[in-house]
mmCIF file of C-alpha atoms in Angstrom:
data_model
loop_
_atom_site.group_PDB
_atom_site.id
_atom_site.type_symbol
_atom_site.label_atom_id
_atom_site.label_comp_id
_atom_site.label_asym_id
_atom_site.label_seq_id
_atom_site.Cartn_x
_atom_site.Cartn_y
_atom_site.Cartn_z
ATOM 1 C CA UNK A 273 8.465 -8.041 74.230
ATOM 2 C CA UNK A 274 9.888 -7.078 70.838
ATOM 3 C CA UNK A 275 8.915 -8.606 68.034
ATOM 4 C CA UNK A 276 9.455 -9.072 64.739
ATOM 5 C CA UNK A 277 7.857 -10.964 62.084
ATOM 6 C CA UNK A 278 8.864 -12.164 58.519
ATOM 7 C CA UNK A 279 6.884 -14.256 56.047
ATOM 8 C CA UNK A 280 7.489 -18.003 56.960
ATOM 9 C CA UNK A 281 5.921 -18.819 53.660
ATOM 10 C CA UNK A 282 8.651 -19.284 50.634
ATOM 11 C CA UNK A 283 8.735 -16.734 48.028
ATOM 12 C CA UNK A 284 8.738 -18.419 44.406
ATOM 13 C CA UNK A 285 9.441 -16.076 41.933
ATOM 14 C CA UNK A 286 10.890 -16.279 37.723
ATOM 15 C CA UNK A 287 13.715 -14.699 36.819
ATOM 16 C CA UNK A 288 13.718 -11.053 36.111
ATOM 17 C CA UNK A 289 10.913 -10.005 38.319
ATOM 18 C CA UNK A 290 11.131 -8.300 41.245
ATOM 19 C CA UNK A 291 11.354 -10.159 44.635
ATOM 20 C CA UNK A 292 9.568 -8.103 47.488
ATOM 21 C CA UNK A 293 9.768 -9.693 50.924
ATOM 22 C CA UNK A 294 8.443 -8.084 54.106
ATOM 23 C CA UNK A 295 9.733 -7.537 57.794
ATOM 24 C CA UNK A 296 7.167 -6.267 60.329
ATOM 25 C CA UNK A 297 8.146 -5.120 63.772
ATOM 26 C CA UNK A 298 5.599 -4.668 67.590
ATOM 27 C CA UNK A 299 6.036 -3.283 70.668
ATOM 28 C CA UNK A 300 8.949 -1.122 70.499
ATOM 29 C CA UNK A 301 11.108 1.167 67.819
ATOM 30 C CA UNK A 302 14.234 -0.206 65.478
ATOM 31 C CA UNK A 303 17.335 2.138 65.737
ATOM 32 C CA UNK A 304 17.938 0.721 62.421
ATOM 33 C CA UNK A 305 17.935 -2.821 60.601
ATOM 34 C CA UNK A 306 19.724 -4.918 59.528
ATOM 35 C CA UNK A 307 19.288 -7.124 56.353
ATOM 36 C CA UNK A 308 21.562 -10.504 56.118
ATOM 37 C CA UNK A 309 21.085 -13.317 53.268
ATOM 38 C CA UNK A 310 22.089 -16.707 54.106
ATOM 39 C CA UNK A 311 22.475 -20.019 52.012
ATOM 40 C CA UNK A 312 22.606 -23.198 53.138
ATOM 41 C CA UNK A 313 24.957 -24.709 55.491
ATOM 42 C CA UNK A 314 26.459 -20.980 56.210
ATOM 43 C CA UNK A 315 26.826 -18.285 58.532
ATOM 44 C CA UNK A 316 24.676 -15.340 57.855
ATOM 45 C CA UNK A 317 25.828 -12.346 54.785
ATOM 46 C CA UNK A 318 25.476 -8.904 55.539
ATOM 47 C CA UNK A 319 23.430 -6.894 52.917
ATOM 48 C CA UNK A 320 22.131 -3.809 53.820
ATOM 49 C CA UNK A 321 21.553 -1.724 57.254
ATOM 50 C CA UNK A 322 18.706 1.458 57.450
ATOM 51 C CA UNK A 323 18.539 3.597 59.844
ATOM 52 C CA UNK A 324 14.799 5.476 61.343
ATOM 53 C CA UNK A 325 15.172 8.236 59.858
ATOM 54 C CA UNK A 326 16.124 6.883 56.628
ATOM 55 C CA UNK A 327 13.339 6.389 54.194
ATOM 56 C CA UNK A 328 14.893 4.352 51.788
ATOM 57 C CA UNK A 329 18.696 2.363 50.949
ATOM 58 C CA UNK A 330 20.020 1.275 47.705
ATOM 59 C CA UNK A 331 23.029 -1.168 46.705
ATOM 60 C CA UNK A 332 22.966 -2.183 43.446
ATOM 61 C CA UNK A 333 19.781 -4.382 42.666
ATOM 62 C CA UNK A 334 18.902 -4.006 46.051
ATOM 63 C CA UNK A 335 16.448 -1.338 47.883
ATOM 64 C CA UNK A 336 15.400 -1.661 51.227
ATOM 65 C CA UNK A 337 12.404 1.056 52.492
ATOM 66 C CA UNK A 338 11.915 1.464 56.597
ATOM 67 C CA UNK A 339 7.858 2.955 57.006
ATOM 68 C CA UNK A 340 8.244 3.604 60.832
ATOM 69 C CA UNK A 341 4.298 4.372 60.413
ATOM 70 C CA UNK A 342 3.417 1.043 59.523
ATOM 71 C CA UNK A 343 6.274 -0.542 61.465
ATOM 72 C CA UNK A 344 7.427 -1.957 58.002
ATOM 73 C CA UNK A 345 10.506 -2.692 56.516
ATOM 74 C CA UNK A 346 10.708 -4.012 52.622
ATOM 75 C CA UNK A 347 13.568 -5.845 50.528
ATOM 76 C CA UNK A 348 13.676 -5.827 46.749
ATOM 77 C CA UNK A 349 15.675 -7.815 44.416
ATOM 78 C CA UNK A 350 15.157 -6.251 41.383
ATOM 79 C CA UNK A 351 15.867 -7.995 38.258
ATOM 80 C CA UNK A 352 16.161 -11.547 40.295
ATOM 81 C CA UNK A 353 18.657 -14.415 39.121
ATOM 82 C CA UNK A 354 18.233 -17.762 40.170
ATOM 83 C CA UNK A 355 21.650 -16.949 42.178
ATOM 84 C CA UNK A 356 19.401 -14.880 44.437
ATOM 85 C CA UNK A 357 17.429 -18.038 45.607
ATOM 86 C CA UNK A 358 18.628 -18.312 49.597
ATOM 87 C CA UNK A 359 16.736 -17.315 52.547
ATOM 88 C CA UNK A 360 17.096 -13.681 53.556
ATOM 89 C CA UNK A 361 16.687 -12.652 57.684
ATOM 90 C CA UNK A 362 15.506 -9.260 58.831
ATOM 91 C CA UNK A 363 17.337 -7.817 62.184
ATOM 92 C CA UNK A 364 15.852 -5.093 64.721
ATOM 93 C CA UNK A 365 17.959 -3.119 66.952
ATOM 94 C CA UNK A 366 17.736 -0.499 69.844
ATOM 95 C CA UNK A 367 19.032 0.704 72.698
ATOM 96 C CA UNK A 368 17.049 -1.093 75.209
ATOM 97 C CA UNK A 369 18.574 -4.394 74.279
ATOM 98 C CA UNK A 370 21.767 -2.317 74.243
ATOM 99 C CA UNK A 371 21.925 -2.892 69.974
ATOM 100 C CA UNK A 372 21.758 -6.608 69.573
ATOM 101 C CA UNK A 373 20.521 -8.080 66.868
ATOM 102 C CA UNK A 374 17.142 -9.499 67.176
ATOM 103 C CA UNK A 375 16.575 -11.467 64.080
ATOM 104 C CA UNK A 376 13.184 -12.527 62.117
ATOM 105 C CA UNK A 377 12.519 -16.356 61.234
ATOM 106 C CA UNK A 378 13.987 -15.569 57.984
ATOM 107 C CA UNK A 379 11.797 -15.730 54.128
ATOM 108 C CA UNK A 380 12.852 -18.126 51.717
ATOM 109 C CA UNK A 381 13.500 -16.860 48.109
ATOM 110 C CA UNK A 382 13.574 -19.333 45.136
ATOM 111 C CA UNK A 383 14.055 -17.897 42.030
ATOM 112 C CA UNK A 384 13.308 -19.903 38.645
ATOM 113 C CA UNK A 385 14.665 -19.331 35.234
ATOM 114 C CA UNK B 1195 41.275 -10.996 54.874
ATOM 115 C CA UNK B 1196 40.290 -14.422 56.024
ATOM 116 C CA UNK B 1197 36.784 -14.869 57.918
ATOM 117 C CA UNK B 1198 35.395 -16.005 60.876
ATOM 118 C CA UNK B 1199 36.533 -19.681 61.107
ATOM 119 C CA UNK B 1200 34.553 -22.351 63.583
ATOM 120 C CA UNK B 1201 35.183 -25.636 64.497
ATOM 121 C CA UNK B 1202 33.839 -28.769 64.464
ATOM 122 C CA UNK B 1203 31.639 -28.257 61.761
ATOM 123 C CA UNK B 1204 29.207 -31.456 62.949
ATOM 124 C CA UNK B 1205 29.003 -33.154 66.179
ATOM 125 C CA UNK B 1206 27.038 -35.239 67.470
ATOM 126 C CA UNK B 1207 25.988 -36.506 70.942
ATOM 127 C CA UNK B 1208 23.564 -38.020 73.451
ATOM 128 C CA UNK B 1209 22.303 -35.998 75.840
ATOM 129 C CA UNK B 1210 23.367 -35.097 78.974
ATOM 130 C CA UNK B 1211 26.891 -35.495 77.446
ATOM 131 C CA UNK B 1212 28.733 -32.177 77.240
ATOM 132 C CA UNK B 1213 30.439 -30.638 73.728
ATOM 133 C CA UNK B 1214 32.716 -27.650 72.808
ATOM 134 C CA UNK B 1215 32.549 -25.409 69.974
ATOM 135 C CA UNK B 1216 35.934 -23.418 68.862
ATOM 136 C CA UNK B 1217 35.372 -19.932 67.375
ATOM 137 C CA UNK B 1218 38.029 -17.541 65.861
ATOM 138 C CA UNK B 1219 36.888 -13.969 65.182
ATOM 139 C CA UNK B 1220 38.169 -12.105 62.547
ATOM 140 C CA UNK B 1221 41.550 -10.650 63.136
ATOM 141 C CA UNK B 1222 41.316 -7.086 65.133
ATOM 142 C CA UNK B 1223 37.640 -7.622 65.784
ATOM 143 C CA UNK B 1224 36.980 -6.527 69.569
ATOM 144 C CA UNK B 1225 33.342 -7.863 69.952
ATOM 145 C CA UNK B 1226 32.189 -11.562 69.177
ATOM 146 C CA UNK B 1227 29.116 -12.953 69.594
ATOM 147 C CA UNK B 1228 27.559 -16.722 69.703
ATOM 148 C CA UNK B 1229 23.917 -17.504 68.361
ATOM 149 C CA UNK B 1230 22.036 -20.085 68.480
ATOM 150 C CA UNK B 1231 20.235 -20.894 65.348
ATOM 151 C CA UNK B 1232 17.219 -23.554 65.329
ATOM 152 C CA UNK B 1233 15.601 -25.321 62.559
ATOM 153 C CA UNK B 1234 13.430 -23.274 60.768
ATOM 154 C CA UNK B 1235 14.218 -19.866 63.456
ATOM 155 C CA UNK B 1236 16.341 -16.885 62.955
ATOM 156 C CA UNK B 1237 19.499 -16.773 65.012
ATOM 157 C CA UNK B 1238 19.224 -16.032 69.104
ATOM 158 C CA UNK B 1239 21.958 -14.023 70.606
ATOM 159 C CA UNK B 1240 23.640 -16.316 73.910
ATOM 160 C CA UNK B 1241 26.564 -13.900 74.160
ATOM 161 C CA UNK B 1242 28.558 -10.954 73.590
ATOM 162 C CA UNK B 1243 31.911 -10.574 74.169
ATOM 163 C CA UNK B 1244 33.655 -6.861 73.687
ATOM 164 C CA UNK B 1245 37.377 -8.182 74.101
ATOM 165 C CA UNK B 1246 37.563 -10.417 77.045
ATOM 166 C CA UNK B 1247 34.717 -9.302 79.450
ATOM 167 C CA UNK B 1248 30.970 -10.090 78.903
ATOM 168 C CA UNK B 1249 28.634 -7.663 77.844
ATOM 169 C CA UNK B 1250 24.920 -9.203 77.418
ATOM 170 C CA UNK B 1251 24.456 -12.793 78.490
ATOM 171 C CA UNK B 1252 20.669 -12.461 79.371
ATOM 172 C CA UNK B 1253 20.074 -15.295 77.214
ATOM 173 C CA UNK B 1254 22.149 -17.408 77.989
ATOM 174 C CA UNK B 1255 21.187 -21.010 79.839
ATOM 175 C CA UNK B 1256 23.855 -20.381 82.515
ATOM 176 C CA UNK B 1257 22.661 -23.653 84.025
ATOM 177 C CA UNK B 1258 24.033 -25.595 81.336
ATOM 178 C CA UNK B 1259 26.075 -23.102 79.024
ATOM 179 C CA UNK B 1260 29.178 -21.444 79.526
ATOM 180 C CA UNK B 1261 31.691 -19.211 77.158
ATOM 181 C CA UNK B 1262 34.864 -17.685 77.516
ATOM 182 C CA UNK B 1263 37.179 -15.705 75.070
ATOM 183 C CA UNK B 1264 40.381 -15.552 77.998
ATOM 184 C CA UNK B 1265 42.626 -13.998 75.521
ATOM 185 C CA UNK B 1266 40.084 -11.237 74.105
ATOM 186 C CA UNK B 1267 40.940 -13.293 70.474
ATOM 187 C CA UNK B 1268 39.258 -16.818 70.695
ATOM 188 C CA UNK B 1269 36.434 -18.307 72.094
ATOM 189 C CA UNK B 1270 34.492 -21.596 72.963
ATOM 190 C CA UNK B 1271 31.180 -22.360 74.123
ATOM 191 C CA UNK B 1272 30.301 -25.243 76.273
ATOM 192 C CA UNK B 1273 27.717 -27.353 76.487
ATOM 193 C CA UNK B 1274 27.075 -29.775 79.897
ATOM 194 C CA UNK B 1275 25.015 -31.361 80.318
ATOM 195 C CA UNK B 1276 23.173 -31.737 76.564
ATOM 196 C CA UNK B 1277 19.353 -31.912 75.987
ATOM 197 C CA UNK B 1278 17.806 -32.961 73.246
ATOM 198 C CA UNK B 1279 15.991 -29.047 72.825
ATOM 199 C CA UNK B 1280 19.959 -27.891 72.156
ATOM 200 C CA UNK B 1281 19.939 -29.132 68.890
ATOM 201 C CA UNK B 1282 20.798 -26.596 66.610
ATOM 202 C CA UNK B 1283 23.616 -24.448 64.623
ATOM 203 C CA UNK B 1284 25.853 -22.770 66.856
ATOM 204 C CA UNK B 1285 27.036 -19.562 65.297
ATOM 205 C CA UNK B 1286 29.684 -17.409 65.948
ATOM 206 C CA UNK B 1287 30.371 -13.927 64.222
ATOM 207 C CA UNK B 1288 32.360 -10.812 65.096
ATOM 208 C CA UNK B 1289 32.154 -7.243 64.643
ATOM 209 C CA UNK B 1290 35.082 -4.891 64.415
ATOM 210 C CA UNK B 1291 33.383 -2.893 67.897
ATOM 211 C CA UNK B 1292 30.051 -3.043 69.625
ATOM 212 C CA UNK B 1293 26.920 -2.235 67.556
ATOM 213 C CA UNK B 1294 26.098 0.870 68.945
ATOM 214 C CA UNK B 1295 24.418 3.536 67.189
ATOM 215 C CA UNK B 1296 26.434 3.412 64.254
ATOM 216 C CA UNK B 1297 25.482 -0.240 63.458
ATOM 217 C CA UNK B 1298 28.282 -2.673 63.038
ATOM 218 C CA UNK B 1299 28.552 -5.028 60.472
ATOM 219 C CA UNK B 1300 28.706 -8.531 61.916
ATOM 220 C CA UNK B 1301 30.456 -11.240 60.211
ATOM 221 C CA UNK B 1302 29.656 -15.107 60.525
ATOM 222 C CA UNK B 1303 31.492 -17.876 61.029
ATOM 223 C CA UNK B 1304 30.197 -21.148 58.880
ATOM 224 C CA UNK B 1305 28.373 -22.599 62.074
ATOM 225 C CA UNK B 1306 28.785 -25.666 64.093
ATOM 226 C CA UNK B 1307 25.687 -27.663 63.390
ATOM 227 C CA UNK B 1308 24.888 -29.879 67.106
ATOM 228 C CA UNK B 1309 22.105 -33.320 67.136
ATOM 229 C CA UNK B 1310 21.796 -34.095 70.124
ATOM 230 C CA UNK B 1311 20.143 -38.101 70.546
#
């Protein structure tokens, strides 16, 4: 079955540094994905979306890479604010599951000043 | 451009009662979806909707959940009878067409957050 795997464990990180979380996929091969950020108490954000034969995405202090040789994906945050601190999912999708979403557990992000 | 609104925000229930959750999509948006977001879990697709017909409801509990959207614009999701596993946010979002290829941009609702006792 497809998988895909974030780190359950929080991220605590100080202000101003860099905030690198990780999304690893099995068994089959993303289209693209999908990264959302979501706070408490709400609905998932949209952030950023990569395609496979993209390398790399940027949006302001954001980057995402996609390494289809390690089956990788990675978020930065560069220059992190404490406004950063929510939990941020990680979403596969190809045609065999004709393009849903299949989302990670999520990583939680605290940033400290 | 107002968002995806949902309603109740809280219920709760014993089980093997049944409960409804409300959803309206963004305005224009053809596809709308419902997850189901546990404690600690990333959210689980139930159903798609492009307009009014059904397009992927392989995860869907069809012996105890059901979902409409009649009018291609709202939609609600029912719950009979509850269990006490079914507690969890209920999310809806929308997209302005199906994913496809091209990747649509979903947009969530606020969630309906369900304890069932």
């Amino acid at each position: 079955s497809q998988k895909i795997e974030q780190n359950s464990e929080a991220l605590n990180i100080q202000e101003g540094k860099t905030a690198t979380l990780t999304c690893n996929y099995t068994n089959y091969s993303p289209a693209y994905l999908q990264w959302y950020r979501q706070d408490p108490g709400r609905g998932p954000v949209f952030l950023l979306l990569i395609r496979e034969n993209e390398k790399e995405k940027r949006k302001e202090r954001l980057k995402v890479t996609f390494d289809t040789t390690l089956k990788q994906s990675l978020f930065h945050i560069t220059a992190s604010q404490p406004a950063d601190s929510a939990t941020y999912l990680c979403a596969s999708s190809n045609s065999n599951s004709g393009y849903a979403l299949n989302f990670g557990k999520g990583t939680s992000l605290l940033v400290t000043p | 451009e107002a968002g995806v609104a949902q309603s109740p925000r809280y219920k709760i229930i014993e089980k093997r009662q049944s409960v409804a959750f409300w959803c309206n999509p963004i305005s224009g948006h053809a596809t709308l979806y419902w997850y189901q977001q546990i404690l600690g879990q990333g959210p689980k697709l139930l159903i798609q909707f492009q307009n009014n017909g059904v397009v992927d409801d392989s995860q869907l509990p069809k012996d105890r959940f059901s979902a409409e959207r009649l009018k291609g614009v709202d939609s609600t999701l029912k719950i009979q009878p509850a269990k006490l596993e079914d507690s969890a946010v209920y999310l809806c979002a929308s997209s302005l067409d199906l994913p496809g290829l091209a990747g649509e941009t979903q947009y969530f609702g606020p969630g309906t957050r369900l304890l069932v006792l």
